[in-house]
mmCIF file of C-alpha atoms in Angstrom:
data_model
loop_
_atom_site.group_PDB
_atom_site.id
_atom_site.type_symbol
_atom_site.label_atom_id
_atom_site.label_comp_id
_atom_site.label_asym_id
_atom_site.label_seq_id
_atom_site.Cartn_x
_atom_site.Cartn_y
_atom_site.Cartn_z
ATOM 1 C CA MET A 28 55.199 82.935 138.667
ATOM 2 C CA SER A 29 53.999 79.928 140.904
ATOM 3 C CA PHE A 30 55.870 77.332 142.549
ATOM 4 C CA ARG A 31 54.088 74.478 144.812
ATOM 5 C CA GLU A 32 50.965 76.598 144.763
ATOM 6 C CA ARG A 33 52.815 79.759 145.812
ATOM 7 C CA SER A 34 53.111 82.776 143.775
ATOM 8 C CA ILE A 35 56.493 84.478 143.353
ATOM 9 C CA PRO A 36 56.128 87.985 142.502
ATOM 10 C CA PHE A 37 59.083 89.345 140.318
ATOM 11 C CA MET A 38 60.176 93.057 140.580
ATOM 12 C CA PRO A 39 59.160 95.073 137.406
ATOM 13 C CA SER A 40 62.725 96.048 136.815
ATOM 14 C CA PHE A 41 63.629 92.167 136.396
ATOM 15 C CA ILE A 42 60.564 91.651 134.138
ATOM 16 C CA SER A 43 61.868 94.662 132.059
ATOM 17 C CA PHE A 44 65.280 93.161 132.046
ATOM 18 C CA LEU A 45 64.041 89.929 130.797
ATOM 19 C CA ASN A 46 62.164 91.566 127.976
ATOM 20 C CA ASP A 47 64.593 94.230 126.916
ATOM 21 C CA VAL A 48 68.327 92.921 127.614
ATOM 22 C CA VAL A 49 68.300 89.234 127.389
ATOM 23 C CA SER A 50 67.546 87.424 124.171
ATOM 24 C CA PRO A 51 66.467 83.881 123.898
ATOM 25 C CA ASP A 52 69.857 82.863 122.225
ATOM 26 C CA ASP A 53 71.856 84.241 125.383
ATOM 27 C CA LEU A 54 70.095 81.527 127.362
ATOM 28 C CA LEU A 55 71.192 78.653 125.135
ATOM 29 C CA ASP A 56 74.589 76.961 124.901
ATOM 30 C CA VAL A 57 74.620 76.945 120.870
ATOM 31 C CA GLN A 58 77.547 79.210 120.753
ATOM 32 C CA LEU A 59 79.346 77.273 123.120
ATOM 33 C CA ARG A 60 78.806 74.057 121.080
ATOM 34 C CA ASP A 61 79.776 75.957 117.775
ATOM 35 C CA ARG A 62 83.170 77.178 119.601
ATOM 36 C CA THR A 63 83.831 73.614 120.670
ATOM 37 C CA GLN A 64 83.309 72.320 117.235
ATOM 38 C CA ASN A 65 85.468 74.990 115.574
ATOM 39 C CA LYS A 66 88.330 74.227 118.030
ATOM 40 C CA ASP A 67 87.974 70.452 117.160
ATOM 41 C CA ASP A 68 87.985 71.341 113.402
ATOM 42 C CA LEU A 69 91.029 73.555 113.938
ATOM 43 C CA ILE A 70 92.803 70.799 115.466
ATOM 44 C CA ASN A 71 91.926 68.382 112.610
ATOM 45 C CA VAL A 72 92.697 70.935 109.922
ATOM 46 C CA GLN A 73 96.352 71.461 111.573
ATOM 47 C CA GLY A 74 96.873 67.532 111.602
ATOM 48 C CA GLN A 75 96.012 67.391 107.899
ATOM 49 C CA LEU A 76 98.483 70.354 107.418
ATOM 50 C CA ASP A 77 101.223 68.675 109.412
ATOM 51 C CA VAL A 78 100.956 65.461 107.084
ATOM 52 C CA LEU A 79 100.730 67.559 103.900
ATOM 53 C CA ASN A 80 103.870 69.527 104.896
ATOM 54 C CA GLN A 81 105.934 66.648 105.496
ATOM 55 C CA THR A 82 104.702 65.236 102.101
ATOM 56 C CA LEU A 83 105.677 68.526 100.386
ATOM 57 C CA GLN A 84 109.112 68.716 102.093
ATOM 58 C CA LYS A 85 109.782 65.192 100.699
ATOM 59 C CA ILE A 86 108.742 66.195 97.241
ATOM 60 C CA GLU A 87 110.571 69.454 97.204
ATOM 61 C CA SER A 88 113.762 67.740 98.496
ATOM 62 C CA GLN A 89 114.108 65.448 95.565
ATOM 63 C CA PRO A 90 116.032 66.736 92.442
ATOM 64 C CA TYR A 91 114.975 66.276 88.928
ATOM 65 C CA LYS A 92 117.739 66.510 86.402
ATOM 66 C CA MET A 93 117.535 67.024 82.614
ATOM 67 C CA THR A 94 119.963 67.883 79.905
ATOM 68 C CA VAL A 95 119.471 70.925 77.657
ATOM 69 C CA SER A 96 121.289 71.123 74.288
ATOM 70 C CA SER A 97 121.445 74.507 72.534
ATOM 71 C CA ALA A 98 121.711 75.466 68.875
ATOM 72 C CA PRO A 99 122.240 78.833 67.169
ATOM 73 C CA ALA A 100 119.773 81.356 67.714
ATOM 74 C CA THR A 101 118.668 83.366 64.570
ATOM 75 C CA ILE A 102 116.489 86.071 63.329
ATOM 76 C CA SER A 103 113.924 85.354 60.875
ATOM 77 C CA GLY A 104 114.600 87.043 57.368
ATOM 78 C CA HIS A 105 117.969 88.345 56.278
ATOM 79 C CA HIS A 106 118.288 90.788 59.015
ATOM 80 C CA GLY A 107 121.736 92.455 59.269
ATOM 81 C CA VAL A 108 122.169 92.040 62.872
ATOM 82 C CA LYS A 109 122.758 88.428 64.266
ATOM 83 C CA PRO A 110 122.806 87.065 67.711
ATOM 84 C CA THR A 111 126.161 85.971 68.701
ATOM 85 C CA GLY A 112 125.233 83.429 71.632
ATOM 86 C CA THR A 113 122.722 82.621 74.180
ATOM 87 C CA THR A 114 122.896 81.819 77.850
ATOM 88 C CA LEU A 115 120.288 79.902 79.794
ATOM 89 C CA THR A 116 119.808 80.070 83.693
ATOM 90 C CA LEU A 117 117.601 78.271 85.997
ATOM 91 C CA GLU A 118 117.823 79.916 89.261
ATOM 92 C CA CYS A 119 116.913 77.832 92.446
ATOM 93 C CA LYS A 120 117.108 78.241 96.084
ATOM 94 C CA THR A 121 119.679 75.510 96.159
ATOM 95 C CA GLY A 122 121.798 77.033 93.428
ATOM 96 C CA ASN A 123 121.881 77.894 89.841
ATOM 97 C CA SER A 124 122.183 75.787 86.581
ATOM 98 C CA SER A 125 123.137 77.269 83.349
ATOM 99 C CA ILE A 126 124.420 76.908 79.843
ATOM 100 C CA ARG A 127 126.379 79.344 77.826
ATOM 101 C CA SER A 128 126.615 78.966 73.908
ATOM 102 C CA MET A 129 128.377 81.163 71.442
ATOM 103 C CA ASN A 130 126.114 79.634 68.877
ATOM 104 C CA PHE A 131 127.550 76.261 68.881
ATOM 105 C CA ALA A 132 125.996 72.989 69.951
ATOM 106 C CA ASP A 133 126.567 72.840 73.603
ATOM 107 C CA SER A 134 124.771 71.108 76.308
ATOM 108 C CA GLY A 135 124.276 71.248 80.096
ATOM 109 C CA LEU A 136 122.693 69.469 82.939
ATOM 110 C CA PHE A 137 120.029 71.333 84.827
ATOM 111 C CA THR A 138 118.557 70.440 88.293
ATOM 112 C CA TRP A 139 115.244 71.456 89.337
ATOM 113 C CA TYR A 140 113.442 71.148 92.585
ATOM 114 C CA PRO A 141 109.761 71.461 92.761
ATOM 115 C CA GLY A 142 108.591 74.738 94.563
ATOM 116 C CA SER A 143 112.150 76.048 94.766
ATOM 117 C CA CYS A 144 113.033 77.325 91.269
ATOM 118 C CA HIS A 145 111.218 80.765 90.576
ATOM 119 C CA SER A 146 113.232 82.171 87.695
ATOM 120 C CA VAL A 147 114.540 81.247 84.098
ATOM 121 C CA SER A 148 116.461 83.619 81.922
ATOM 122 C CA ILE A 149 117.394 83.526 78.322
ATOM 123 C CA ASP A 150 120.088 86.107 77.825
ATOM 124 C CA ILE A 151 120.565 86.598 73.837
ATOM 125 C CA SER A 152 123.894 88.296 72.938
ATOM 126 C CA PHE A 153 124.421 90.567 69.962
ATOM 127 C CA PRO A 154 127.607 92.350 68.930
ATOM 128 C CA ASP A 155 126.809 95.385 70.606
ATOM 129 C CA PHE A 156 124.153 94.637 73.341
ATOM 130 C CA SER A 157 122.104 91.801 74.868
ATOM 131 C CA THR A 158 118.626 91.160 75.649
ATOM 132 C CA THR A 159 116.736 88.976 78.353
ATOM 133 C CA TYR A 160 113.716 86.815 78.016
ATOM 134 C CA LYS A 161 112.395 85.664 81.471
ATOM 135 C CA PHE A 162 110.013 82.981 82.956
ATOM 136 C CA THR A 163 109.078 83.690 86.561
ATOM 137 C CA GLY A 164 107.017 82.042 89.309
ATOM 138 C CA GLU A 165 106.724 78.566 90.606
ATOM 139 C CA THR A 166 105.975 77.312 87.051
ATOM 140 C CA ALA A 167 108.922 79.089 85.354
ATOM 141 C CA TRP A 168 110.934 75.708 84.479
ATOM 142 C CA ILE A 169 107.565 74.147 83.586
ATOM 143 C CA ASP A 170 106.711 77.190 81.310
ATOM 144 C CA PHE A 171 110.200 76.951 79.778
ATOM 145 C CA ILE A 172 109.846 73.403 78.941
ATOM 146 C CA ASN A 173 106.306 73.607 77.500
ATOM 147 C CA LYS A 174 107.682 76.468 75.298
ATOM 148 C CA PHE A 175 110.566 74.502 73.966
ATOM 149 C CA SER A 176 109.078 71.247 73.633
ATOM 150 C CA ASP A 177 109.583 71.072 70.004
ATOM 151 C CA GLY A 178 113.113 72.078 70.247
ATOM 152 C CA GLU A 179 112.914 75.719 69.240
ATOM 153 C CA ASP A 180 110.509 78.687 69.732
ATOM 154 C CA GLU A 181 110.053 82.084 68.196
ATOM 155 C CA LEU A 182 110.336 84.642 71.117
ATOM 156 C CA MET A 183 108.617 87.742 70.153
ATOM 157 C CA THR A 184 110.007 91.206 70.811
ATOM 158 C CA LYS A 185 106.771 92.252 72.655
ATOM 159 C CA ASP A 186 107.250 89.729 75.232
ATOM 160 C CA PHE A 187 110.782 90.704 76.337
ATOM 161 C CA SER A 188 111.542 92.940 79.180
ATOM 162 C CA PRO A 189 110.830 96.835 78.640
ATOM 163 C CA GLU A 190 114.471 97.467 78.166
ATOM 164 C CA SER A 191 115.327 94.647 75.927
ATOM 165 C CA ARG A 192 112.067 95.338 74.063
ATOM 166 C CA SER A 193 113.368 98.911 73.152
ATOM 167 C CA PHE A 194 116.712 97.514 71.886
ATOM 168 C CA LEU A 195 115.123 95.116 69.749
ATOM 169 C CA GLU A 196 112.317 97.459 68.349
ATOM 170 C CA SER A 197 115.258 100.122 67.634
ATOM 171 C CA MET A 198 116.903 97.539 65.482
ATOM 172 C CA GLY A 199 113.668 96.465 63.595
ATOM 173 C CA ILE A 200 113.849 93.175 65.016
ATOM 174 C CA LYS A 201 110.254 91.509 65.755
ATOM 175 C CA SER A 202 111.362 88.080 67.053
ATOM 176 C CA ILE A 203 114.210 85.792 67.717
ATOM 177 C CA LEU A 204 114.201 82.244 66.874
ATOM 178 C CA VAL A 205 115.954 80.430 69.850
ATOM 179 C CA ARG A 206 116.820 76.638 69.766
ATOM 180 C CA TYR A 207 117.016 74.367 72.949
ATOM 181 C CA LYS A 208 116.584 70.508 72.589
ATOM 182 C CA LEU A 209 115.376 68.894 76.075
ATOM 183 C CA SER A 210 115.937 65.407 77.268
ATOM 184 C CA ASP A 211 113.094 63.497 78.618
ATOM 185 C CA THR A 212 111.039 65.428 80.909
ATOM 186 C CA GLY A 213 108.332 62.859 81.894
ATOM 187 C CA ASP A 214 109.193 62.372 85.503
ATOM 188 C CA LEU A 215 109.702 66.045 86.084
ATOM 189 C CA SER A 216 106.372 66.959 84.578
ATOM 190 C CA GLN A 217 104.525 64.357 86.773
ATOM 191 C CA ALA A 218 106.434 65.542 89.913
ATOM 192 C CA TYR A 219 105.219 69.044 89.394
ATOM 193 C CA ILE A 220 101.655 67.979 88.772
ATOM 194 C CA GLU A 221 101.900 66.046 92.056
ATOM 195 C CA TRP A 222 103.496 68.850 93.880
ATOM 196 C CA GLU A 223 100.839 71.489 92.392
ATOM 197 C CA GLN A 224 97.879 69.223 93.612
ATOM 198 C CA LEU A 225 99.444 69.145 97.208
ATOM 199 C CA LYS A 226 100.047 72.840 97.135
ATOM 200 C CA GLN A 227 96.685 73.667 96.210
ATOM 201 C CA GLU A 228 95.194 71.340 98.902
ATOM 202 C CA LYS A 229 97.622 73.182 101.359
ATOM 203 C CA ASP A 230 96.320 76.505 100.264
ATOM 204 C CA LYS A 231 92.675 75.445 100.940
ATOM 205 C CA LEU A 232 93.516 74.000 104.303
ATOM 206 C CA GLU A 233 95.330 77.183 105.251
ATOM 207 C CA ASN A 234 92.314 79.227 104.150
ATOM 208 C CA LEU A 235 90.114 77.234 106.286
ATOM 209 C CA GLN A 236 92.487 77.238 109.138
ATOM 210 C CA ILE A 237 92.301 81.039 109.033
ATOM 211 C CA SER A 238 88.510 81.243 108.737
ATOM 212 C CA LEU A 239 88.261 78.647 111.772
ATOM 213 C CA SER A 240 90.677 80.885 113.928
ATOM 214 C CA ASN A 241 88.849 84.104 112.969
ATOM 215 C CA LYS A 242 85.641 82.553 114.169
ATOM 216 C CA LEU A 243 87.101 81.532 117.547
ATOM 217 C CA LEU A 244 88.497 85.242 117.927
ATOM 218 C CA THR A 245 85.171 86.690 117.079
ATOM 219 C CA THR A 246 83.425 87.970 120.346
ATOM 220 C CA HIS A 247 79.674 86.631 120.386
ATOM 221 C CA SER A 248 76.737 88.755 121.512
ATOM 222 C CA TRP A 249 76.390 86.764 124.602
ATOM 223 C CA GLU A 250 80.131 87.517 125.630
ATOM 224 C CA LYS A 251 80.114 91.195 124.846
ATOM 225 C CA SER A 252 76.421 92.091 126.008
ATOM 226 C CA GLY A 253 77.444 91.884 129.612
ATOM 227 C CA TRP A 254 73.965 91.198 130.546
ATOM 228 C CA ILE A 255 74.768 89.417 133.859
ATOM 229 C CA SER A 256 76.378 92.499 135.127
ATOM 230 C CA ARG A 257 73.171 94.364 134.308
ATOM 231 C CA LEU A 258 70.874 92.167 136.552
ATOM 232 C CA PRO A 259 68.692 94.189 139.029
ATOM 233 C CA GLY A 260 70.069 94.111 142.656
ATOM 234 C CA LYS A 261 66.449 92.833 143.638
ATOM 235 C CA ILE A 262 64.473 90.721 141.349
ATOM 236 C CA THR A 263 61.644 89.441 143.463
ATOM 237 C CA ILE A 264 59.407 90.149 146.330
ATOM 238 C CA CYS A 265 59.571 87.608 148.947
ATOM 239 C CA PRO A 266 55.852 86.798 150.298
ATOM 240 C CA ALA A 267 55.246 86.771 153.895
ATOM 241 C CA VAL A 268 55.577 83.402 155.521
ATOM 242 C CA GLN A 269 52.074 82.323 156.950
ATOM 243 C CA GLU A 270 52.061 80.420 159.919
#
């Protein structure tokens, strides 16, 4: 290497170090820029999540009420065993709503909160036993509404819980016709659609947040190589100064 018409001879060990240890990327600040960008993106994502969480909390704190009216449950055909009543229960974090009917026309008020109600059960009573049909998950109440949108639904024996299914099959019962008439569900259904869209957006942002966090935790080659500590103690031969 020459500088101002003077040659600077490097030690062979330093030349070998440059050729074998240091990669071109190690001498660039690309990774540093990437880390800075990742940090900025992470801050931006957290800001979006904060806004989304506030919106979700507002929606999830809003109760939606609807009236459910029951009618007698029956078994198709002239089966010897007949249901004696039904109990519909909506389970929510804030409390349960239910209606119990001994095969009369009864009605009850149900309160649903988006994202807070994860179980709906229909208990069907017979003279000597009872069976349970369940909906579970965040869509439990929505699934119930969709199933009984026409005021009744034929619940197939194969869709009951294993224990209930065994009882029904032993009695030769293939299905039970259950009747529930629902009041207007328009506002409730719209609230669920809005909540679901926000929840999906939140899930996407949380996945992005995890990805960005993992990138920041990843040790890059220029951090783990420790190449600076491997520099030779002497890298050049100083030329003699000429008077």
